[in-house]
Amino acid sequence: MHLYESIVPSGNAYKVRLLLSHLGIEYETTFLDILTTPPETRKPEFLAINPNGRIPVLILDDGTPLAESNAILFYLSEGTKFLSESKLGRAKILQWLFFEQYSHEPYVAVWKFLTYWGDFSDRSESEVEKLRQRGQEALDVMERHLEGKKFFVDDAFSIADIALYAYTSAAEVVGFQVDGNVRAWLKRVEEQDGHVKIRKDPTGKCPL
Ligand SMILES: N[C@@H](CCC(=O)N[C@@H](CS)C(=O)NCC(=O)O)C(=O)O
């Protein structure tokens, strides 16, 4: 398999790296520069691979490109312990994958990006406040859900945890409030066999 990711470590690509590590699957990586204008992800060669112009993209062994981090997680986890065997369990995992993409990543990930590689001054004050507020709301939803639970779905470590871990692990460092249940869950995810840290940022801007 072959993973397209960015030179500066992407949390969305990290989800895929994390699951590939848990599954013990070997893969190669192509790194694209998303900080140039236009980003390498928007060049025709890459748009032919993912018309949406974004990493991560996983090229399967038969050459098929698969985009969208959580779709990749879902594909790779089928038939493994990281995806529930029950219909309702799988639907609940999808619930959290969609939550991550709609209510969490657009705020926490964007905030992280602006902190290390972007510029808050490009955004209006109200836009910055909306990012902060919505990001915090997502973390608060997670905090309430995790009360009395070890993991997001059926107390089993799954791709729901992997998807949510990627950016939540950086939330406190970039200024969000992370409370006890989420903090304990982050630690539990890190204790799983096969856990790997996010790649170091070669530009040195992100200290994680
Ligand atoms: N929903 C997508 C989001 C992917 C995404 O936003 N990728 C960013 C890096 S984390 C990217 O490729 N940015 C470059 C660009 O937009 O040109 C996913 O989960 O894979």
Coordinates of N, CA and C and ligand atoms in Angstrom, one line a residue:
M1 N 0.8 -1.2 0.0 CA 0.0 0.0 0.0 C 0.9 1.2 0.0
H2 N 0.3 2.3 -0.4 CA 1.1 3.6 -0.6 C 0.2 4.7 0.0
L3 N 0.8 5.5 0.9 CA 0.0 6.6 1.5 C 0.5 7.9 1.0
Y4 N -0.4 8.7 0.5 CA -0.1 10.2 0.3 C -0.4 10.9 1.5
E5 N 0.6 11.7 2.0 CA 0.4 12.5 3.1 C 1.1 13.8 2.9
S6 N 1.1 14.7 3.9 CA 1.8 16.0 3.7 C 3.1 16.1 4.4
I7 N 4.0 17.0 4.0 CA 5.3 17.1 4.6 C 5.1 17.5 6.1
V8 N 4.3 18.5 6.3 CA 4.0 18.9 7.7 C 3.0 17.8 8.2
P9 N 3.2 17.2 9.4 CA 2.3 16.0 9.7 C 0.8 16.4 9.8
S10 N 0.1 15.6 9.1 CA -1.4 15.8 9.0 C -2.0 14.8 10.0
G11 N -2.9 15.4 10.8 CA -3.7 14.5 11.8 C -4.6 13.6 11.0
N12 N -5.1 14.0 9.9 CA -6.0 13.1 9.1 C -5.2 11.9 8.6
A13 N -3.9 12.2 8.2 CA -3.0 11.1 7.7 C -2.6 10.3 8.9
Y14 N -2.4 10.9 10.1 CA -2.0 10.2 11.3 C -3.0 9.1 11.7
K15 N -4.3 9.4 11.5 CA -5.3 8.4 11.8 C -5.0 7.1 11.0
V16 N -4.6 7.3 9.7 CA -4.4 6.1 8.8 C -3.1 5.4 9.3
R17 N -2.0 6.2 9.6 CA -0.8 5.6 10.0 C -1.0 4.8 11.3
L18 N -1.8 5.4 12.2 CA -2.1 4.7 13.5 C -2.7 3.4 13.3
L19 N -3.8 3.4 12.4 CA -4.4 2.1 12.2 C -3.5 1.1 11.5
L20 N -2.7 1.6 10.5 CA -1.8 0.7 9.8 C -0.8 0.1 10.7
S21 N -0.4 0.9 11.7 CA 0.5 0.4 12.7 C -0.1 -0.7 13.6
H22 N -1.4 -0.4 14.0 CA -2.1 -1.4 14.8 C -2.3 -2.7 14.0
L23 N -2.5 -2.6 12.7 CA -2.7 -3.8 11.9 C -1.4 -4.4 11.5
G24 N -0.3 -3.8 11.7 CA 1.0 -4.3 11.3 C 1.1 -4.4 9.8
I25 N 0.5 -3.4 9.1 CA 0.6 -3.4 7.6 C 1.7 -2.5 7.2
E26 N 2.6 -3.0 6.3 CA 3.7 -2.1 5.8 C 3.2 -1.3 4.6
Y27 N 3.8 -0.1 4.5 CA 3.3 0.8 3.4 C 4.4 1.8 3.1
E28 N 4.3 2.4 1.9 CA 5.3 3.4 1.5 C 4.5 4.8 1.6
T29 N 5.3 5.9 1.6 CA 4.7 7.2 1.7 C 5.2 8.2 0.7
T30 N 4.3 8.9 0.1 CA 4.7 10.1 -0.7 C 4.3 11.3 0.1
F31 N 5.3 12.3 0.3 CA 5.0 13.5 1.0 C 4.7 14.6 0.1
L32 N 3.6 15.4 0.3 CA 3.3 16.5 -0.6 C 3.4 17.8 0.2
D33 N 3.8 18.8 -0.5 CA 3.9 20.2 0.2 C 2.5 20.9 0.1
I34 N 1.9 21.0 1.3 CA 0.5 21.6 1.2 C 0.7 23.1 1.6
L35 N 1.9 23.6 1.9 CA 2.1 25.0 2.3 C 2.5 25.9 1.1
T36 N 2.8 25.3 0.0 CA 3.2 26.1 -1.2 C 1.9 26.7 -1.9
T37 N 2.0 27.6 -2.7 CA 0.9 28.1 -3.5 C 1.2 27.9 -5.0
P38 N 0.3 27.1 -5.7 CA -0.7 26.3 -5.1 C -0.1 25.0 -4.4
P39 N -0.9 24.5 -3.4 CA -0.4 23.3 -2.8 C -0.2 22.1 -3.8
E40 N 0.8 21.3 -3.5 CA 1.0 20.1 -4.4 C -0.2 19.3 -4.5
T41 N -1.1 19.3 -3.5 CA -2.4 18.5 -3.5 C -3.3 19.1 -4.6
R42 N -3.1 20.3 -5.1 CA -4.0 20.9 -6.1 C -3.4 20.8 -7.5
K43 N -2.3 20.1 -7.7 CA -1.7 20.0 -9.0 C -2.5 18.9 -9.8
P44 N -2.5 19.0 -11.1 CA -3.3 18.1 -11.9 C -2.9 16.6 -11.6
E45 N -1.6 16.3 -11.4 CA -1.2 14.9 -11.2 C -1.9 14.4 -9.9
F46 N -2.0 15.2 -8.9 CA -2.7 14.7 -7.7 C -4.2 14.7 -7.8
L47 N -4.7 15.8 -8.5 CA -6.2 15.8 -8.6 C -6.7 14.6 -9.4
A48 N -5.8 14.0 -10.2 CA -6.2 12.8 -11.0 C -6.3 11.6 -10.0
I49 N -5.7 11.7 -8.8 CA -5.7 10.7 -7.8 C -6.9 10.9 -6.9
N50 N -7.0 12.2 -6.4 CA -8.1 12.6 -5.6 C -8.7 13.9 -6.1
P51 N -9.8 13.9 -6.7 CA -10.3 15.1 -7.3 C -10.6 16.2 -6.3
N52 N -10.7 15.8 -5.0 CA -10.9 16.8 -3.9 C -9.6 17.5 -3.5
G53 N -8.5 17.0 -4.0 CA -7.2 17.7 -3.8 C -6.7 17.7 -2.3
R54 N -7.0 16.7 -1.6 CA -6.6 16.6 -0.2 C -5.9 15.3 0.1
I55 N -5.0 15.3 1.0 CA -4.4 14.1 1.6 C -5.2 13.8 2.9
P56 N -5.3 12.6 3.4 CA -4.6 11.4 3.0 C -5.3 10.7 1.8
V57 N -4.5 10.1 1.0 CA -5.1 9.1 0.1 C -4.3 7.8 0.2
L58 N -4.9 6.7 0.3 CA -4.3 5.4 0.4 C -4.5 4.7 -1.0
I59 N -3.3 4.3 -1.6 CA -3.4 3.6 -2.8 C -3.4 2.1 -2.4
L60 N -4.4 1.4 -2.8 CA -4.5 0.0 -2.4 C -3.6 -0.8 -3.3
D61 N -3.4 -2.1 -2.9 CA -2.5 -2.9 -3.7 C -2.8 -3.1 -5.1
D62 N -4.1 -3.0 -5.5 CA -4.5 -3.1 -6.9 C -4.5 -1.7 -7.6
G63 N -4.0 -0.7 -6.9 CA -3.8 0.6 -7.5 C -5.0 1.6 -7.3
T64 N -6.0 1.1 -6.7 CA -7.2 1.9 -6.4 C -6.9 3.0 -5.4
P65 N -7.1 4.3 -5.7 CA -7.0 5.3 -4.7 C -8.2 5.4 -3.8
L66 N -8.0 5.5 -2.5 CA -9.1 5.7 -1.5 C -8.8 7.0 -0.7
A67 N -9.7 8.0 -0.8 CA -9.5 9.2 0.0 C -10.4 9.3 1.1
E68 N -10.3 10.4 1.9 CA -11.1 10.6 3.1 C -10.6 9.7 4.3
S69 N -10.0 10.3 5.3 CA -9.4 9.6 6.3 C -10.3 8.5 7.0
N70 N -11.5 8.9 7.3 CA -12.4 8.0 8.0 C -12.9 6.9 7.1
A71 N -13.0 7.2 5.8 CA -13.4 6.1 4.8 C -12.2 5.1 4.8
I72 N -11.0 5.6 4.8 CA -9.9 4.7 4.8 C -9.8 3.8 6.0
L73 N -10.1 4.4 7.2 CA -10.2 3.7 8.5 C -11.2 2.6 8.4
F74 N -12.4 2.9 7.8 CA -13.5 2.0 7.7 C -13.1 0.8 6.8
Y75 N -12.5 1.1 5.7 CA -12.0 0.1 4.7 C -11.0 -0.9 5.4
L76 N -10.0 -0.3 6.0 CA -8.9 -1.1 6.6 C -9.4 -1.9 7.7
S77 N -10.4 -1.4 8.5 CA -10.7 -2.1 9.7 C -11.8 -3.2 9.5
E78 N -12.3 -3.3 8.3 CA -13.3 -4.4 8.1 C -12.8 -5.8 8.4
G79 N -13.5 -6.5 9.2 CA -13.0 -7.9 9.6 C -12.0 -7.9 10.6
T80 N -11.7 -6.8 11.2 CA -10.7 -6.7 12.3 C -11.3 -6.3 13.6
K81 N -10.6 -6.4 14.7 CA -11.2 -6.0 16.0 C -11.4 -4.5 16.2
F82 N -10.9 -3.7 15.2 CA -11.1 -2.3 15.3 C -12.4 -1.8 14.7
L83 N -13.2 -2.8 14.2 CA -14.6 -2.4 13.7 C -15.5 -3.4 14.4
S84 N -16.6 -2.9 15.0 CA -17.5 -3.8 15.6 C -18.1 -4.9 14.7
E85 N -18.4 -6.1 15.2 CA -19.1 -7.1 14.4 C -20.6 -6.9 14.4
S86 N -21.1 -6.1 15.3 CA -22.6 -5.9 15.3 C -23.0 -4.7 14.4
K87 N -24.2 -4.9 13.8 CA -24.7 -3.8 12.9 C -24.8 -2.5 13.7
L88 N -25.3 -2.6 14.9 CA -25.5 -1.3 15.7 C -24.1 -0.8 16.1
G89 N -23.2 -1.7 16.4 CA -21.9 -1.2 16.8 C -21.2 -0.5 15.7
R90 N -21.3 -1.0 14.4 CA -20.7 -0.3 13.3 C -21.4 1.0 13.0
A91 N -22.7 1.1 13.2 CA -23.4 2.3 13.0 C -23.0 3.4 14.1
K92 N -22.8 2.9 15.3 CA -22.3 3.8 16.3 C -20.9 4.3 16.0
I93 N -20.1 3.4 15.5 CA -18.7 3.9 15.1 C -18.8 4.9 14.0
L94 N -19.7 4.7 13.0 CA -19.9 5.7 12.0 C -20.4 7.0 12.6
Q95 N -21.3 6.9 13.6 CA -21.8 8.1 14.3 C -20.6 9.0 14.7
W96 N -19.6 8.4 15.4 CA -18.5 9.1 15.9 C -17.5 9.6 14.8
L97 N -17.5 8.8 13.7 CA -16.6 9.2 12.6 C -17.2 10.5 11.9
F98 N -18.5 10.5 11.8 CA -19.2 11.7 11.2 C -19.1 12.8 12.2
F99 N -19.3 12.6 13.4 CA -19.1 13.6 14.5 C -17.7 14.3 14.3
E100 N -16.7 13.4 14.2 CA -15.3 13.9 14.1 C -15.2 14.8 12.9
Q101 N -15.8 14.4 11.7 CA -15.6 15.2 10.5 C -16.4 16.5 10.5
Y102 N -17.6 16.5 11.2 CA -18.5 17.6 11.1 C -18.4 18.6 12.3
S103 N -18.1 18.0 13.4 CA -18.2 18.9 14.6 C -16.9 19.0 15.3
H104 N -15.9 18.3 15.0 CA -14.6 18.3 15.7 C -13.4 18.8 14.8
E105 N -13.1 18.0 13.7 CA -12.0 18.3 12.8 C -12.1 19.7 12.2
P106 N -13.2 20.2 11.8 CA -13.2 21.5 11.1 C -12.8 22.6 12.1
Y107 N -12.9 22.4 13.4 CA -12.5 23.4 14.4 C -11.2 23.1 15.1
V108 N -11.0 21.9 15.7 CA -9.8 21.6 16.4 C -8.6 21.5 15.4
A109 N -8.8 20.8 14.3 CA -7.7 20.6 13.3 C -7.4 22.0 12.7
V110 N -8.4 22.8 12.3 CA -8.1 24.1 11.7 C -7.3 25.0 12.7
W111 N -7.8 24.9 14.0 CA -7.1 25.7 15.0 C -5.6 25.3 15.1
K112 N -5.4 24.0 15.1 CA -4.0 23.5 15.2 C -3.2 24.0 14.0
F113 N -3.8 23.9 12.8 CA -3.1 24.3 11.6 C -2.8 25.8 11.7
L114 N -3.7 26.6 12.1 CA -3.5 28.0 12.2 C -2.4 28.4 13.2
T115 N -2.4 27.6 14.3 CA -1.4 27.8 15.4 C 0.0 27.6 14.9
Y116 N 0.2 26.5 14.1 CA 1.6 26.2 13.8 C 2.0 26.6 12.4
W117 N 1.1 26.5 11.4 CA 1.6 26.7 10.0 C 0.8 27.8 9.3
G118 N -0.3 28.3 9.9 CA -1.1 29.3 9.2 C -1.0 30.6 9.9
D119 N -2.1 31.4 9.8 CA -2.0 32.8 10.4 C -3.4 33.1 10.9
F120 N -3.6 33.3 12.2 CA -4.9 33.7 12.7 C -5.3 35.1 12.1
S121 N -4.4 35.9 11.8 CA -4.7 37.3 11.3 C -5.4 37.2 10.0
D122 N -5.4 36.1 9.3 CA -6.1 36.0 8.0 C -7.6 35.8 8.3
R123 N -8.0 35.6 9.5 CA -9.4 35.3 9.9 C -10.0 36.4 10.7
S124 N -11.3 36.7 10.6 CA -11.9 37.7 11.4 C -12.0 37.3 12.8
E125 N -12.2 38.3 13.7 CA -12.3 37.9 15.1 C -13.4 37.0 15.4
S126 N -14.6 37.2 14.7 CA -15.7 36.3 15.0 C -15.5 34.9 14.4
E127 N -14.7 34.8 13.3 CA -14.4 33.5 12.8 C -13.5 32.7 13.8
V128 N -12.5 33.4 14.3 CA -11.6 32.8 15.3 C -12.4 32.3 16.5
E129 N -13.3 33.2 17.0 CA -14.1 32.8 18.2 C -15.0 31.6 17.9
K130 N -15.5 31.6 16.7 CA -16.4 30.4 16.3 C -15.5 29.2 16.3
L131 N -14.3 29.2 15.7 CA -13.5 28.0 15.7 C -13.2 27.5 17.2
R132 N -12.9 28.5 18.0 CA -12.5 28.2 19.4 C -13.7 27.6 20.1
Q133 N -14.9 28.2 20.0 CA -16.1 27.8 20.7 C -16.6 26.4 20.2
R134 N -16.6 26.2 18.9 CA -17.1 25.0 18.3 C -16.1 23.8 18.7
G135 N -14.8 24.1 18.6 CA -13.8 23.1 19.0 C -14.0 22.7 20.4
Q136 N -14.2 23.7 21.3 CA -14.4 23.4 22.7 C -15.7 22.6 22.9
E137 N -16.7 23.0 22.2 CA -18.0 22.2 22.3 C -17.8 20.7 22.0
A138 N -17.1 20.5 20.9 CA -16.8 19.1 20.5 C -16.1 18.3 21.6
L139 N -15.1 19.0 22.2 CA -14.4 18.3 23.3 C -15.3 18.1 24.5
D140 N -16.2 19.0 24.7 CA -17.1 18.8 25.9 C -18.1 17.7 25.6
V141 N -18.5 17.5 24.3 CA -19.4 16.4 24.0 C -18.7 15.1 24.3
M142 N -17.4 15.0 23.9 CA -16.6 13.8 24.1 C -16.5 13.6 25.6
E143 N -16.2 14.6 26.4 CA -16.1 14.5 27.8 C -17.3 13.9 28.5
R144 N -18.5 14.4 28.1 CA -19.8 13.9 28.6 C -20.0 12.4 28.2
H145 N -19.7 12.1 26.9 CA -20.0 10.8 26.4 C -19.1 9.7 27.1
L146 N -17.9 10.1 27.5 CA -16.9 9.2 28.0 C -17.1 8.9 29.5
E147 N -18.1 9.6 30.1 CA -18.3 9.4 31.6 C -18.6 7.9 31.8
G148 N -17.8 7.3 32.6 CA -18.1 5.8 32.9 C -17.7 4.9 31.8
K149 N -17.1 5.4 30.7 CA -16.7 4.5 29.6 C -15.2 4.5 29.4
K150 N -14.7 3.4 28.8 CA -13.3 3.3 28.5 C -13.0 3.9 27.1
F151 N -13.9 3.5 26.2 CA -13.8 3.9 24.8 C -15.1 4.4 24.2
F152 N -15.1 4.9 22.9 CA -16.3 5.5 22.4 C -17.5 4.6 22.2
V153 N -17.2 3.4 21.7 CA -18.3 2.5 21.3 C -18.1 1.1 22.0
D154 N -19.1 0.7 22.8 CA -19.2 -0.6 23.4 C -17.9 -0.9 24.2
D155 N -17.3 0.1 24.8 CA -16.1 -0.1 25.6 C -15.0 -0.9 24.9
A156 N -14.9 -0.9 23.6 CA -13.9 -1.6 22.9 C -13.1 -0.6 22.0
F157 N -11.8 -0.7 22.0 CA -11.0 0.3 21.2 C -11.3 0.0 19.7
S158 N -11.6 1.1 19.0 CA -12.1 0.9 17.6 C -11.6 2.1 16.8
I159 N -11.9 2.1 15.5 CA -11.5 3.2 14.7 C -12.2 4.5 15.1
A160 N -13.3 4.5 15.9 CA -13.9 5.7 16.4 C -12.9 6.4 17.3
D161 N -12.2 5.6 18.1 CA -11.1 6.2 19.0 C -9.9 6.7 18.2
I162 N -9.6 5.9 17.2 CA -8.4 6.4 16.4 C -8.7 7.7 15.7
A163 N -9.9 7.8 15.1 CA -10.3 9.0 14.4 C -10.3 10.2 15.3
L164 N -10.9 10.0 16.5 CA -11.0 11.1 17.5 C -9.7 11.5 18.2
Y165 N -8.8 10.5 18.3 CA -7.5 10.7 19.0 C -6.6 11.7 18.2
A166 N -6.6 11.5 16.9 CA -5.6 12.2 16.1 C -5.5 13.7 16.4
Y167 N -6.6 14.4 16.4 CA -6.6 15.9 16.7 C -6.8 16.2 18.2
T168 N -7.5 15.3 18.9 CA -7.8 15.6 20.3 C -6.5 15.5 21.1
S169 N -5.5 14.7 20.6 CA -4.2 14.6 21.3 C -3.5 15.9 21.3
A170 N -3.8 16.8 20.3 CA -3.1 18.0 20.3 C -3.9 19.2 20.9
A171 N -5.1 18.9 21.3 CA -6.1 20.0 21.7 C -5.6 20.8 22.8
E172 N -5.1 20.2 23.9 CA -4.6 21.0 25.0 C -3.4 21.9 24.7
V173 N -2.5 21.3 24.0 CA -1.3 22.1 23.6 C -1.6 23.3 22.8
V174 N -2.7 23.2 22.0 CA -3.0 24.4 21.2 C -4.1 25.3 21.9
G175 N -4.4 25.0 23.2 CA -5.1 26.0 24.0 C -6.6 25.6 24.4
F176 N -7.0 24.4 23.9 CA -8.4 24.0 24.4 C -8.3 23.4 25.8
Q177 N -9.5 23.4 26.4 CA -9.6 22.8 27.7 C -9.9 21.3 27.6
V178 N -9.1 20.4 28.1 CA -9.3 19.0 28.0 C -9.5 18.5 29.4
D179 N -10.7 17.9 29.7 CA -11.0 17.5 31.0 C -10.7 16.0 31.3
G180 N -11.1 15.6 32.5 CA -10.6 14.3 33.1 C -11.0 13.1 32.3
N181 N -12.2 13.0 31.8 CA -12.6 11.8 31.0 C -11.8 11.7 29.7
V182 N -11.7 12.8 29.0 CA -11.0 12.8 27.8 C -9.5 12.5 28.0
R183 N -9.0 13.2 29.0 CA -7.6 13.0 29.4 C -7.2 11.5 29.7
A184 N -8.1 10.8 30.4 CA -7.9 9.4 30.8 C -8.0 8.5 29.5
W185 N -9.0 8.9 28.7 CA -9.2 8.2 27.4 C -8.0 8.3 26.5
L186 N -7.4 9.5 26.4 CA -6.2 9.7 25.6 C -5.1 8.8 26.0
K187 N -5.0 8.7 27.4 CA -3.9 7.8 27.9 C -4.2 6.3 27.6
R188 N -5.5 6.0 27.6 CA -5.8 4.6 27.3 C -5.5 4.3 25.8
V189 N -5.8 5.2 25.0 CA -5.5 5.0 23.5 C -4.0 4.9 23.4
E190 N -3.2 5.7 24.1 CA -1.7 5.6 23.9 C -1.2 4.3 24.5
E191 N -1.9 3.7 25.4 CA -1.4 2.4 26.0 C -1.7 1.2 25.1
Q192 N -2.5 1.4 24.1 CA -2.8 0.2 23.2 C -1.5 -0.3 22.5
D193 N -1.4 -1.6 22.4 CA -0.2 -2.1 21.6 C -0.3 -1.6 20.2
G194 N 0.8 -1.3 19.7 CA 0.8 -0.8 18.3 C 0.7 0.7 18.1
H195 N 0.5 1.4 19.3 CA 0.3 2.8 19.2 C 1.6 3.5 18.7
V196 N 1.5 4.5 17.8 CA 2.6 5.3 17.4 C 2.3 6.7 17.5
K197 N 3.3 7.6 17.7 CA 3.1 9.0 17.8 C 3.0 9.6 16.4
I198 N 2.4 10.8 16.4 CA 2.4 11.5 15.1 C 3.8 11.8 14.7
R199 N 4.0 11.9 13.3 CA 5.4 12.2 12.8 C 5.8 13.6 13.4
K200 N 7.1 13.7 13.5 CA 7.7 15.0 13.9 C 7.5 16.0 12.7
D201 N 7.3 17.2 13.0 CA 7.2 18.3 12.0 C 8.6 18.6 11.5
P202 N 8.9 18.3 10.2 CA 10.3 18.6 9.7 C 10.5 20.1 9.6
T203 N 9.5 21.0 9.6 CA 9.7 22.4 9.6 C 10.0 23.0 11.0
G204 N 9.8 22.1 12.0 CA 10.1 22.5 13.4 C 9.1 23.5 14.0
K205 N 8.1 23.8 13.3 CA 7.1 24.8 13.8 C 6.2 24.1 14.9
C206 N 5.8 22.9 14.7 CA 4.9 22.2 15.6 C 5.8 21.3 16.6
P207 N 5.7 21.6 17.9 CA 6.6 20.9 18.8 C 6.1 19.4 19.1
L208 N 5.0 19.0 18.6 CA 4.5 17.7 19.1 C 5.3 16.5 18.5
Ligands
LIG1 N1 -12.1 15.2 5.2 C1 -10.7 15.0 4.8 C2 -9.9 16.2 5.1 C3 -8.5 16.1 4.5 C4 -7.8 17.4 4.6 O1 -8.3 18.4 5.1 N2 -6.5 17.3 4.3 C5 -5.6 18.5 4.4 C6 -4.4 18.1 5.2 S1 -4.9 17.6 6.9 C7 -5.1 18.8 3.0 O2 -4.9 17.9 2.2 N3 -4.9 20.1 2.7 C8 -4.3 20.5 1.4 C9 -5.3 21.2 0.6 O3 -6.5 21.4 1.0 O4 -4.9 21.5 -0.6 C10 -10.2 13.7 5.4 O5 -10.6 13.4 6.6 O6 -9.3 13.0 4.9

